[in-house]
Short mmCIF file of C-alpha atoms and ligand atoms in Angstrom, two decimals:
data_model
loop_
_atom_site.label_atom_id
_atom_site.label_comp_id
_atom_site.label_asym_id
_atom_site.label_seq_id
_atom_site.Cartn_x
_atom_site.Cartn_y
_atom_site.Cartn_z
CA MET A 659 0.00 0.00 0.00
CA THR A 660 1.68 3.14 -1.15
CA ALA A 661 -0.98 5.73 -0.63
CA THR A 662 0.24 9.05 -1.88
CA PRO A 663 -2.59 11.39 -2.85
CA GLY A 664 -0.98 14.01 -0.65
CA ALA A 665 2.46 13.67 -2.16
CA THR A 666 4.42 16.88 -2.27
CA ALA A 667 7.92 17.37 -3.43
CA PRO A 668 10.36 17.62 -0.57
CA ALA A 669 11.32 21.17 0.21
CA MET A 670 14.36 20.88 -2.05
CA GLY A 671 14.49 24.54 -2.91
CA ASN A 672 15.36 25.92 0.51
CA ALA A 673 17.80 23.41 1.84
CA PRO A 674 19.01 20.80 -0.65
CA ASP A 675 21.87 19.76 1.63
CA ASP A 676 19.53 19.22 4.56
CA VAL A 677 17.27 17.08 2.40
CA ARG A 678 20.19 15.06 1.06
CA ARG A 679 21.48 14.49 4.58
CA ILE A 680 18.08 12.97 5.45
CA THR A 681 17.54 10.93 2.30
CA ASP A 682 21.12 9.60 2.12
CA ASP A 683 21.04 8.42 5.72
CA ARG A 684 21.12 4.64 6.20
CA SER A 685 20.74 4.26 9.95
CA PHE A 686 17.49 2.21 9.95
CA PHE A 687 18.11 -1.20 8.33
CA GLY A 688 20.00 0.62 5.58
CA GLN A 689 17.12 3.06 5.18
CA PRO A 690 16.86 6.70 6.24
CA GLY A 691 16.31 7.21 9.99
CA GLY A 692 13.20 9.19 9.03
CA LEU A 693 11.62 5.92 7.96
CA SER A 694 11.81 4.64 11.52
CA THR A 695 9.88 7.71 12.74
CA LEU A 696 7.20 7.09 10.11
CA PHE A 697 7.25 3.33 10.74
CA PHE A 698 6.54 3.65 14.46
CA THR A 699 4.03 6.50 14.08
CA GLU A 700 2.04 4.49 11.53
CA MET A 701 2.45 1.31 13.57
CA TRP A 702 0.74 2.96 16.54
CA GLU A 703 -1.91 4.62 14.39
CA ARG A 704 -2.78 1.23 12.85
CA PHE A 705 -2.65 -0.26 16.35
CA SER A 706 -5.42 2.12 17.33
CA TYR A 707 -7.41 1.58 14.10
CA TYR A 708 -7.29 -2.22 14.07
CA GLY A 709 -7.57 -2.29 17.85
CA ILE A 710 -11.03 -0.79 17.84
CA ARG A 711 -12.52 -1.72 14.44
CA PRO A 712 -13.36 -5.35 15.30
CA LEU A 713 -14.32 -4.36 18.83
CA LEU A 714 -17.03 -2.07 17.43
CA ILE A 715 -19.43 -4.76 16.29
CA LEU A 716 -18.97 -6.87 19.43
CA PHE A 717 -19.62 -3.81 21.58
CA MET A 718 -22.56 -2.43 19.61
CA THR A 719 -24.34 -5.78 19.41
CA ALA A 720 -23.74 -6.62 23.07
CA ALA A 721 -26.83 -6.26 25.23
CA MET A 722 -27.26 -3.07 27.23
CA SER A 723 -27.05 -5.21 30.35
CA SER A 724 -23.47 -6.11 29.46
CA GLY A 725 -22.48 -2.55 28.69
CA GLY A 726 -23.18 -2.62 24.94
CA PHE A 727 -25.67 -0.73 22.80
CA GLY A 728 -27.94 -3.68 22.03
CA PHE A 729 -27.98 -2.80 18.31
CA SER A 730 -29.07 -5.31 15.69
CA ARG A 731 -26.24 -7.08 13.87
CA GLU A 732 -27.27 -5.50 10.56
CA SER A 733 -27.11 -1.97 11.99
CA ALA A 734 -23.84 -2.57 13.81
CA ALA A 735 -22.17 -4.10 10.73
CA ALA A 736 -23.45 -1.25 8.57
CA ILE A 737 -21.93 1.24 11.02
CA VAL A 738 -18.58 -0.55 10.82
CA GLY A 739 -18.85 -0.44 7.01
CA ILE A 740 -19.70 3.27 7.00
CA TYR A 741 -16.88 3.98 9.43
CA ALA A 742 -14.21 2.04 7.53
CA SER A 743 -15.28 3.34 4.15
CA SER A 744 -15.38 6.93 5.45
CA VAL A 745 -11.80 6.55 6.60
CA TYR A 746 -10.77 5.83 3.00
CA LEU A 747 -12.96 8.60 1.58
CA ALA A 748 -11.55 11.08 4.10
CA SER A 749 -8.09 10.51 2.67
CA LEU A 750 -9.16 12.42 -0.44
CA PRO A 751 -9.70 15.77 1.32
CA GLY A 752 -6.88 14.79 3.70
CA GLY A 753 -4.36 14.58 0.88
CA TRP A 754 -5.70 17.75 -0.69
CA ILE A 755 -5.45 19.74 2.54
CA ALA A 756 -1.85 18.62 2.99
CA ASP A 757 -0.91 19.53 -0.58
CA ARG A 758 -2.62 22.85 -0.68
CA TRP A 759 -2.62 24.16 2.86
CA LEU A 760 -0.96 22.50 5.83
CA GLY A 761 1.86 20.47 4.29
CA LEU A 762 2.38 16.79 5.03
CA ARG A 763 3.98 17.07 8.45
CA ARG A 764 1.43 19.33 10.08
CA SER A 765 -1.40 17.28 8.52
CA ILE A 766 0.01 14.11 10.07
CA PHE A 767 0.34 15.75 13.45
CA TYR A 768 -3.14 17.30 13.47
CA GLY A 769 -4.54 14.04 12.14
CA GLY A 770 -2.98 12.20 15.06
CA VAL A 771 -4.38 14.75 17.51
CA LEU A 772 -7.88 14.33 16.03
CA ILE A 773 -7.62 10.54 16.30
CA ALA A 774 -6.49 10.78 19.92
CA LEU A 775 -9.39 13.15 20.68
CA GLY A 776 -11.71 10.66 18.98
CA HIS A 777 -10.53 7.92 21.31
CA LEU A 778 -10.97 10.22 24.26
CA ALA A 779 -14.58 10.93 23.18
CA ILE A 780 -15.23 7.19 22.89
CA ALA A 781 -13.76 6.58 26.33
CA LEU A 782 -15.85 9.42 27.81
CA SER A 783 -19.02 8.04 26.20
CA ALA A 784 -18.93 5.43 28.95
CA VAL A 785 -19.81 8.13 31.45
CA PHE A 786 -21.49 10.71 29.24
CA ALA A 787 -23.92 10.38 26.39
CA ARG A 788 -23.90 7.67 23.72
CA GLN A 789 -23.50 10.50 21.20
CA ALA A 790 -19.89 10.94 22.34
CA PHE A 791 -19.17 7.46 20.97
CA PHE A 792 -20.24 8.45 17.46
CA LEU A 793 -18.55 11.81 17.72
CA GLY A 794 -15.39 9.86 18.54
CA LEU A 795 -15.75 7.72 15.42
CA ILE A 796 -16.21 10.84 13.29
CA LEU A 797 -13.08 12.43 14.78
CA ILE A 798 -11.11 9.25 14.06
CA VAL A 799 -12.36 9.25 10.46
CA MET A 800 -11.26 12.88 9.99
CA GLY A 801 -7.93 12.34 11.71
CA THR A 802 -7.12 9.19 9.76
CA GLY A 803 -7.95 11.00 6.53
CA MET A 804 -5.36 13.61 7.48
CA LEU A 805 -2.73 11.16 8.68
CA LYS A 806 -2.81 8.00 6.58
CA PRO A 807 -2.36 9.22 2.99
CA ASN A 808 0.15 11.85 4.04
CA ILE A 809 2.40 9.63 6.08
CA SER A 810 2.69 7.31 3.06
CA ALA A 811 3.46 10.34 0.91
CA ILE A 812 6.38 11.31 3.16
CA VAL A 813 7.73 7.77 2.89
CA GLY A 814 7.84 8.37 -0.86
CA ASP A 815 9.59 11.71 -0.33
CA LEU A 816 12.41 9.98 1.54
CA TYR A 817 13.41 8.35 -1.76
CA PRO A 818 13.60 11.05 -4.42
CA GLU A 819 15.64 8.64 -6.58
CA GLY A 820 12.84 6.02 -6.58
CA GLY A 821 13.86 2.51 -7.61
CA ALA A 822 14.48 -0.58 -5.52
CA ARG A 823 15.48 1.27 -2.36
CA ARG A 824 12.13 3.09 -2.40
CA ASP A 825 10.30 -0.22 -2.91
CA SER A 826 12.03 -1.79 0.06
CA GLY A 827 11.30 1.36 2.09
CA PHE A 828 7.60 0.86 1.39
CA SER A 829 7.83 -2.85 2.19
CA ILE A 830 9.33 -2.05 5.59
CA PHE A 831 6.63 0.57 6.13
CA TYR A 832 3.95 -2.01 5.26
CA MET A 833 5.45 -4.24 7.95
CA GLY A 834 4.93 -1.41 10.45
CA ILE A 835 1.28 -1.20 9.44
CA ASN A 836 0.79 -4.90 9.94
CA LEU A 837 2.82 -5.07 13.14
CA GLY A 838 0.42 -2.53 14.67
CA ALA A 839 -2.56 -4.47 13.32
CA PHE A 840 -1.09 -7.71 14.69
CA ILE A 841 -0.39 -6.56 18.25
CA ALA A 842 -3.54 -4.48 18.77
CA PRO A 843 -6.26 -7.18 19.01
CA PHE A 844 -4.31 -9.05 21.71
CA ILE A 845 -4.46 -6.01 23.96
CA THR A 846 -7.78 -4.40 23.03
CA GLY A 847 -9.45 -7.82 22.83
CA ALA A 848 -8.23 -8.95 26.24
CA LEU A 849 -9.17 -5.64 27.85
CA GLY A 850 -12.34 -4.88 25.88
CA GLU A 851 -13.90 -8.32 25.99
CA ARG A 852 -12.73 -9.40 29.43
CA VAL A 853 -12.32 -6.28 31.57
CA GLY A 854 -14.72 -3.76 30.04
CA TRP A 855 -15.42 -2.41 26.56
CA HIS A 856 -14.05 0.99 27.34
CA TRP A 857 -10.75 -0.38 28.58
CA GLY A 858 -10.27 -1.82 25.11
CA PHE A 859 -11.18 1.44 23.41
CA GLY A 860 -8.98 3.33 25.87
CA ALA A 861 -5.97 1.09 25.14
CA ALA A 862 -6.33 1.84 21.43
CA GLY A 863 -6.29 5.55 22.30
CA VAL A 864 -3.14 5.17 24.39
CA GLY A 865 -1.53 3.56 21.34
CA MET A 866 -2.31 6.60 19.24
CA LEU A 867 -0.82 8.81 21.96
CA PHE A 868 2.41 6.80 21.75
CA GLY A 869 2.36 7.37 17.99
CA LEU A 870 1.96 11.11 18.45
CA ILE A 871 4.80 11.24 20.95
CA VAL A 872 7.08 9.28 18.61
CA PHE A 873 6.23 11.60 15.74
CA ARG A 874 6.57 14.85 17.68
CA THR A 875 9.82 14.02 19.40
CA ARG A 876 11.59 12.56 16.38
CA GLU A 877 10.27 14.31 13.29
CA GLY A 878 12.53 17.37 13.52
CA ALA A 879 15.82 15.50 13.65
CA SER A 880 14.91 12.58 11.41
CA LEU A 881 12.89 14.28 8.68
CA GLY A 882 14.63 17.67 8.51
CA PRO A 883 12.75 19.95 6.14
CA ILE A 884 10.93 17.12 4.33
CA GLY A 885 7.17 17.52 4.14
CA LEU A 886 7.10 20.84 5.94
CA SER A 887 5.81 23.16 3.27
CA PRO A 888 2.72 22.78 1.08
CA SER A 889 3.20 22.83 -2.68
CA VAL A 890 1.26 26.06 -3.32
CA GLY A 891 1.56 29.72 -2.42
CA PRO A 892 -0.16 31.60 0.44
CA GLU A 893 -3.04 32.81 -1.74
CA GLN A 894 -4.18 29.30 -2.62
CA GLN A 895 -3.54 28.10 0.93
CA ARG A 896 -5.99 30.70 2.20
CA ARG A 897 -8.58 29.54 -0.32
CA VAL A 898 -8.21 25.91 0.72
CA ARG A 899 -8.45 26.90 4.38
CA THR A 900 -11.72 28.75 3.71
CA ILE A 901 -13.22 25.84 1.73
CA THR A 902 -12.17 23.40 4.46
CA LEU A 903 -13.65 25.49 7.25
CA VAL A 904 -16.93 25.97 5.37
CA GLY A 905 -17.08 22.22 4.64
CA LEU A 906 -16.37 21.37 8.26
CA SER A 907 -19.06 23.78 9.51
CA LEU A 908 -21.65 22.25 7.18
CA ALA A 909 -20.67 18.75 8.28
CA ALA A 910 -20.86 19.85 11.93
CA VAL A 911 -24.43 21.10 11.42
CA VAL A 912 -25.52 17.80 9.83
CA VAL A 913 -23.85 15.78 12.60
CA ALA A 914 -25.40 17.96 15.30
CA LEU A 915 -28.87 17.57 13.76
CA ALA A 916 -28.40 13.79 13.58
CA MET A 917 -27.20 13.67 17.19
CA VAL A 918 -30.19 15.52 18.59
CA GLY A 919 -32.47 13.31 16.53
CA VAL A 920 -33.75 15.91 14.02
CA VAL A 921 -32.29 13.95 11.09
CA PRO A 922 -33.30 10.29 11.42
CA VAL A 923 -30.37 7.86 11.33
CA ASN A 924 -30.77 4.41 9.84
CA PRO A 925 -27.28 2.90 9.40
CA VAL A 926 -28.31 0.29 6.83
CA LYS A 927 -30.06 2.94 4.70
CA ILE A 928 -27.07 5.28 5.01
CA ALA A 929 -24.67 2.51 3.97
CA GLU A 930 -26.88 1.66 0.98
CA ASN A 931 -27.10 5.30 -0.07
CA MET A 932 -23.37 5.80 0.37
CA THR A 933 -22.73 2.76 -1.82
CA ILE A 934 -24.90 4.27 -4.55
CA PHE A 935 -23.31 7.67 -4.05
CA ILE A 936 -19.75 6.37 -4.46
CA GLY A 937 -20.81 4.31 -7.47
CA VAL A 938 -22.39 7.36 -9.13
CA LEU A 939 -19.37 9.47 -8.25
CA ALA A 940 -17.00 6.96 -9.82
CA VAL A 941 -19.13 6.60 -12.97
CA SER A 942 -19.40 10.39 -13.34
CA TYR A 943 -15.68 10.83 -12.87
CA PHE A 944 -14.83 8.24 -15.51
CA LEU A 945 -17.42 9.70 -17.89
CA TYR A 946 -15.81 13.10 -17.43
CA LEU A 947 -12.43 11.58 -18.21
CA PHE A 948 -13.71 9.81 -21.31
CA LEU A 949 -15.75 12.65 -22.72
CA TRP A 950 -14.20 15.92 -21.65
CA ALA A 951 -10.68 15.44 -20.36
CA GLY A 952 -9.10 15.47 -23.83
CA LEU A 953 -7.40 12.08 -23.47
CA ASP A 954 -5.66 10.70 -26.53
CA ARG A 955 -6.40 7.17 -27.83
CA ASP A 956 -3.64 5.61 -25.83
CA GLU A 957 -4.71 7.29 -22.60
CA LEU A 958 -8.33 6.33 -23.23
CA LYS A 959 -7.40 2.66 -23.49
CA ARG A 960 -5.40 2.76 -20.31
CA THR A 961 -8.22 4.52 -18.48
CA VAL A 962 -10.58 1.72 -19.54
CA VAL A 963 -8.19 -0.69 -17.83
CA ILE A 964 -8.33 1.39 -14.66
CA VAL A 965 -12.15 1.19 -14.73
CA VAL A 966 -11.92 -2.58 -14.94
CA LEU A 967 -9.41 -2.77 -12.08
CA PHE A 968 -11.63 -0.41 -10.03
CA VAL A 969 -14.60 -2.77 -10.30
CA PHE A 970 -12.60 -5.87 -9.43
CA SER A 971 -10.74 -4.16 -6.62
CA ALA A 972 -14.05 -3.14 -5.01
CA THR A 973 -15.25 -6.74 -5.38
CA PHE A 974 -12.15 -8.08 -3.65
CA TRP A 975 -12.32 -5.65 -0.72
CA SER A 976 -16.05 -6.32 -0.22
CA ALA A 977 -15.04 -9.87 0.66
CA TYR A 978 -11.77 -9.15 2.48
CA GLU A 979 -13.18 -6.39 4.65
CA GLN A 980 -15.78 -8.70 6.19
CA ALA A 981 -13.07 -9.68 8.68
CA PRO A 982 -14.27 -7.27 11.40
CA THR A 983 -17.96 -8.07 10.81
CA SER A 984 -19.22 -11.43 9.51
CA LEU A 985 -16.03 -13.40 10.18
CA ASN A 986 -15.64 -11.72 13.55
CA LEU A 987 -19.21 -12.67 14.50
CA PHE A 988 -18.49 -16.20 13.33
CA ALA A 989 -15.42 -16.21 15.58
CA ARG A 990 -17.53 -15.09 18.53
CA ASP A 991 -20.59 -17.26 18.04
CA PHE A 992 -19.48 -20.41 16.26
CA THR A 993 -15.76 -20.90 16.86
CA ASP A 994 -14.18 -22.95 19.60
CA ARG A 995 -11.48 -20.59 20.84
CA HIS A 996 -10.03 -22.79 23.56
CA ILE A 997 -6.30 -23.36 23.81
CA PHE A 998 -5.11 -25.60 26.64
CA GLY A 999 -8.52 -25.29 28.24
CA TRP A 1000 -8.54 -21.50 28.19
CA GLU A 1001 -10.86 -19.55 25.90
CA MET A 1002 -9.11 -16.74 24.06
CA PRO A 1003 -10.89 -13.48 23.28
CA THR A 1004 -12.71 -13.30 19.94
CA LEU A 1005 -10.50 -10.45 18.74
CA TRP A 1006 -7.33 -12.49 18.91
CA LEU A 1007 -8.28 -14.27 15.69
CA GLN A 1008 -8.15 -10.88 13.95
CA SER A 1009 -4.38 -10.94 14.36
CA ALA A 1010 -4.17 -13.83 11.93
CA THR A 1011 -4.49 -11.56 8.90
CA PRO A 1012 -1.59 -9.19 9.70
CA PHE A 1013 0.47 -12.17 10.89
CA PHE A 1014 0.06 -13.86 7.51
CA VAL A 1015 0.87 -10.59 5.73
CA ILE A 1016 4.14 -10.28 7.65
CA ALA A 1017 4.99 -13.95 7.14
CA LEU A 1018 4.08 -14.15 3.46
CA SER A 1019 5.31 -10.80 2.13
CA PRO A 1020 8.90 -12.03 1.69
CA VAL A 1021 7.58 -15.24 0.11
CA PHE A 1022 5.60 -13.25 -2.45
CA ALA A 1023 8.55 -10.99 -3.20
CA ALA A 1024 10.67 -14.11 -3.83
CA VAL A 1025 7.98 -15.71 -6.01
CA TRP A 1026 7.63 -12.64 -8.26
CA LEU A 1027 11.41 -12.42 -8.50
CA GLY A 1028 11.74 -16.13 -9.26
CA LEU A 1029 9.07 -15.95 -11.96
CA ALA A 1030 10.70 -12.87 -13.46
CA LYS A 1031 14.02 -14.73 -13.62
CA ARG A 1032 12.32 -17.44 -15.65
CA GLY A 1033 10.98 -14.76 -17.95
CA ILE A 1034 7.44 -15.05 -16.58
CA ASP A 1035 6.02 -11.64 -15.87
CA LEU A 1036 2.44 -11.95 -14.70
CA SER A 1037 0.31 -8.99 -15.72
CA SER A 1038 -1.62 -7.10 -13.08
CA PRO A 1039 -5.04 -8.40 -14.27
CA THR A 1040 -3.72 -11.96 -13.99
CA LYS A 1041 -2.67 -11.27 -10.41
CA PHE A 1042 -6.06 -9.66 -9.71
CA ALA A 1043 -7.89 -12.70 -11.11
CA PHE A 1044 -5.75 -14.96 -8.94
CA ALA A 1045 -6.49 -12.79 -5.88
CA LEU A 1046 -10.24 -12.97 -6.50
CA PHE A 1047 -10.02 -16.73 -6.96
CA SER A 1048 -8.10 -17.18 -3.71
CA ALA A 1049 -10.64 -15.05 -1.83
CA GLY A 1050 -13.40 -17.12 -3.46
CA VAL A 1051 -11.88 -20.33 -2.11
CA SER A 1052 -11.58 -18.66 1.32
CA TYR A 1053 -15.36 -18.19 1.37
CA LEU A 1054 -15.92 -21.78 0.22
CA ILE A 1055 -14.03 -22.74 3.38
CA MET A 1056 -16.55 -20.66 5.33
CA VAL A 1057 -19.43 -22.42 3.56
CA ALA A 1058 -17.95 -25.72 4.71
CA ALA A 1059 -17.44 -24.34 8.22
CA THR A 1060 -21.06 -23.21 8.52
CA ASN A 1061 -22.29 -26.53 7.13
CA HIS A 1062 -20.23 -28.14 9.86
CA VAL A 1063 -21.99 -26.05 12.48
CA ILE A 1064 -25.37 -27.06 11.10
CA ALA A 1065 -24.39 -30.73 10.83
CA GLY A 1066 -23.19 -30.59 14.42
CA GLY A 1067 -26.69 -29.65 15.57
CA GLY A 1068 -26.78 -25.90 15.04
CA ASN A 1069 -26.96 -23.33 17.75
CA GLY A 1070 -24.33 -23.64 20.44
CA VAL A 1071 -22.05 -25.77 18.26
CA ARG A 1072 -18.52 -24.45 17.86
CA VAL A 1073 -16.11 -25.50 15.18
CA SER A 1074 -12.32 -25.46 15.07
CA MET A 1075 -10.37 -22.20 14.69
CA VAL A 1076 -8.59 -23.77 11.74
CA TRP A 1077 -11.52 -22.89 9.46
CA LEU A 1078 -11.10 -19.19 10.11
CA LEU A 1079 -7.31 -19.37 10.04
CA VAL A 1080 -7.31 -20.98 6.60
CA THR A 1081 -9.89 -18.45 5.42
CA TYR A 1082 -7.72 -15.55 6.53
CA LEU A 1083 -4.62 -17.16 5.03
CA LEU A 1084 -6.27 -17.42 1.61
CA GLN A 1085 -7.49 -13.84 1.83
CA VAL A 1086 -3.99 -12.60 2.60
CA VAL A 1087 -2.67 -14.55 -0.38
CA GLY A 1088 -5.21 -12.54 -2.39
CA GLU A 1089 -4.29 -9.27 -0.70
CA LEU A 1090 -0.60 -9.68 -1.45
CA ALA A 1091 -1.33 -10.44 -5.10
CA LEU A 1092 -3.71 -7.51 -5.50
CA SER A 1093 -3.06 -4.63 -3.13
CA PRO A 1094 0.51 -3.52 -3.94
CA VAL A 1095 0.08 -4.36 -7.62
CA GLY A 1096 -3.19 -2.43 -7.85
CA LEU A 1097 -1.83 0.83 -6.59
CA SER A 1098 1.34 0.76 -8.62
CA THR A 1099 -0.53 -0.24 -11.80
CA VAL A 1100 -2.96 2.61 -11.34
CA THR A 1101 -0.07 5.07 -10.96
CA LYS A 1102 1.58 3.72 -14.07
CA LEU A 1103 -1.56 3.59 -16.20
CA ALA A 1104 -3.05 6.91 -15.20
CA PRO A 1105 -2.59 9.77 -17.64
CA HIS A 1106 0.14 11.85 -16.05
CA ARG A 1107 -1.96 14.87 -15.13
CA PHE A 1108 -4.51 12.65 -13.35
CA VAL A 1109 -2.25 10.49 -11.19
CA GLY A 1110 -3.29 12.05 -7.87
CA GLN A 1111 -6.97 11.79 -8.71
CA MET A 1112 -6.61 8.19 -9.85
CA MET A 1113 -5.14 7.29 -6.47
CA GLY A 1114 -8.26 8.81 -5.01
CA VAL A 1115 -10.25 6.53 -7.32
CA TRP A 1116 -8.32 3.54 -5.95
CA PHE A 1117 -9.24 4.61 -2.42
CA MET A 1118 -12.86 4.90 -3.55
CA SER A 1119 -12.81 1.27 -4.66
CA ILE A 1120 -11.63 0.25 -1.17
CA ALA A 1121 -14.30 2.50 0.38
CA LEU A 1122 -16.94 0.83 -1.77
CA GLY A 1123 -15.68 -2.61 -0.78
CA ASN A 1124 -15.87 -1.72 2.91
CA LEU A 1125 -19.45 -0.53 2.57
CA VAL A 1126 -20.62 -3.65 0.78
CA ALA A 1127 -18.75 -5.75 3.35
CA GLY A 1128 -20.60 -3.88 6.11
CA LEU A 1129 -23.95 -4.46 4.42
CA ILE A 1130 -23.31 -8.20 4.10
CA GLY A 1131 -21.45 -8.56 7.38
CA GLY A 1132 -24.33 -8.39 9.85
CA ASN A 1133 -26.06 -11.49 8.56
CA VAL A 1134 -24.08 -14.00 10.56
CA ASP A 1135 -26.67 -14.78 13.17
CA PRO A 1136 -27.53 -17.86 15.25
CA GLU A 1137 -31.16 -17.00 14.61
CA LYS A 1138 -30.61 -17.35 10.86
CA LEU A 1139 -28.33 -20.34 10.96
CA ALA A 1140 -29.88 -22.09 7.98
CA GLU A 1141 -29.16 -19.10 5.74
CA MET A 1142 -25.49 -18.85 6.65
CA PRO A 1143 -23.98 -21.27 4.10
CA ALA A 1144 -25.91 -19.47 1.34
CA LEU A 1145 -24.61 -16.13 2.65
CA PHE A 1146 -20.97 -17.17 2.34
CA GLN A 1147 -21.70 -19.06 -0.86
CA ARG A 1148 -23.01 -15.83 -2.44
CA THR A 1149 -19.75 -14.03 -1.61
CA ALA A 1150 -17.74 -16.99 -2.94
CA THR A 1151 -19.78 -17.13 -6.15
CA SER A 1152 -19.40 -13.39 -6.78
CA LEU A 1153 -15.63 -13.73 -6.33
CA PHE A 1154 -15.42 -16.70 -8.70
CA VAL A 1155 -17.55 -14.99 -11.33
CA ALA A 1156 -15.35 -11.89 -11.02
CA SER A 1157 -12.20 -13.99 -11.23
CA PHE A 1158 -13.29 -15.85 -14.35
CA ALA A 1159 -14.60 -12.70 -16.02
CA LEU A 1160 -11.27 -11.02 -15.39
CA ALA A 1161 -9.36 -14.07 -16.60
CA LEU A 1162 -11.25 -13.77 -19.90
CA LEU A 1163 -10.31 -10.11 -20.04
CA VAL A 1164 -6.60 -10.65 -19.43
CA VAL A 1165 -5.64 -10.87 -23.09
CA PRO A 1166 -7.60 -7.81 -24.30
CA ILE A 1167 -6.40 -5.86 -21.27
CA ARG A 1168 -2.79 -6.75 -21.90
CA ARG A 1169 -3.24 -5.52 -25.43
CA MET A 1170 -4.68 -2.25 -24.16
CA MET A 1171 -1.84 -1.79 -21.70
CA ARG A 1172 0.83 -2.62 -24.24
CA SER A 1173 1.35 1.03 -24.96
CA ARG A 1174 3.40 1.08 -21.77
CA ALA A 1175 5.25 -1.64 -19.90
CA ILE A 1176 3.15 -2.47 -16.86
N1 LIG B 2491 -4.01 -3.33 5.83
C1 LIG B 2491 -3.57 -2.20 5.09
C2 LIG B 2491 -3.69 -0.92 5.85
O1 LIG B 2491 -4.37 -0.80 6.81
C3 LIG B 2491 -4.25 -2.09 3.72
C4 LIG B 2491 -5.71 -2.21 3.73
C5 LIG B 2491 -6.31 -1.84 2.41
O2 LIG B 2491 -5.65 -1.33 1.49
N2 LIG B 2491 -7.59 -2.07 2.28
O3 LIG B 2491 -3.08 0.05 5.50
#
């Protein structure tokens, strides 16, 4: 994942020597020391994100008597979907604000502060109103939008020369992301599920505080002038500030009206409408590109390929991002989580995904390299089709697991953790074939003047996937046991259909991409 919609050129003009001192440094595994600052900041930010995301549905569906909200599974899953997809959507204005107003560094810092305040609001909702909980989620969405794309952009700025060193910089950074995601559920799960929900949420917030401290204390020395100044002059900065403040005020009014109950809130309806909205937005954007952006024949062909990858990327994420909802509910309600007679918290199974990412990333790197040595260079649509297929098989495993539950007598029956572990493993195999390839292909295919926007489009496909995942994710329910195999089967079938459709498209797509080596 090399998210860079907020990429700005390092402040080369003022202090080229300072910048070179930073980018030439090799004190962190042969990489610039600045990477370690970004690594640990992002690790803690992801710790807080993945620490609370799976806790949300368990908390919201828990009965009021056990400290939860007593929401229906459908509503709770839809809220998780809206939350996760909003995080990705927020990275569009987040990148823009960094580019045109605050600069990368200040955006990261303010983003971190907003996230920490969000966690504080969630923690305080235990004693104050329920509204504080949702206010907290909104603050986290805004803060992550400011932090996540821009921290990746600074990683890119550490390697002005690009090439293999930059690639390995991003691989190390991706490890930081997954290390945070791996550790978090152990802590927030143990505290949230066993001690009290708000202890879990609080621990995630403490993680973000660590991240902020790391960033604040080390950024000056390790990043020098990199990412300090925005890429535009004061006039335009003022304009962006005004637009941002007006946008924020409007959003605040809508949120306030929803919180006092003037605007009715139905999470499933909102998620459905957001799905349509993003779909319409994407279609309109592509239409604009095709009809009015003055693309030449070659660019038009490559943009068609991006449309295709957009659709299949959204399909993949709609399956993968069910981890915190449907698969998490399956872990809670139908999985035997005992080891040596002790039952582990539900959330601990969430660590499987980042664990597999960390374990398999080097394997994938070696496989691509090995294939390349034999002259086999798989195209990105081939890798996408493979990823969709692997995710499809992962859901077949879930069909088998649910059939096992039913065969065992239904409600109250718990099956082995191995089902979920294999499911997550296959999804990670898909992720590693699709995620890094997707982003780099989009950057390479996009007509030059639209690269930033196309990255936004890539984020939109992930946002769409998260929403659909949220809409599907609440249907794992002991009350609807008989429907569960069909539920997972539908996801599996969609993935297989997508995989085969894409496989058929590989040859024409390769032809369309031929204009440039992809
Ligand atoms: N797990 C990665 C992250 O949190 C990527 C997730 C994604 O691209 N959907 O950054």
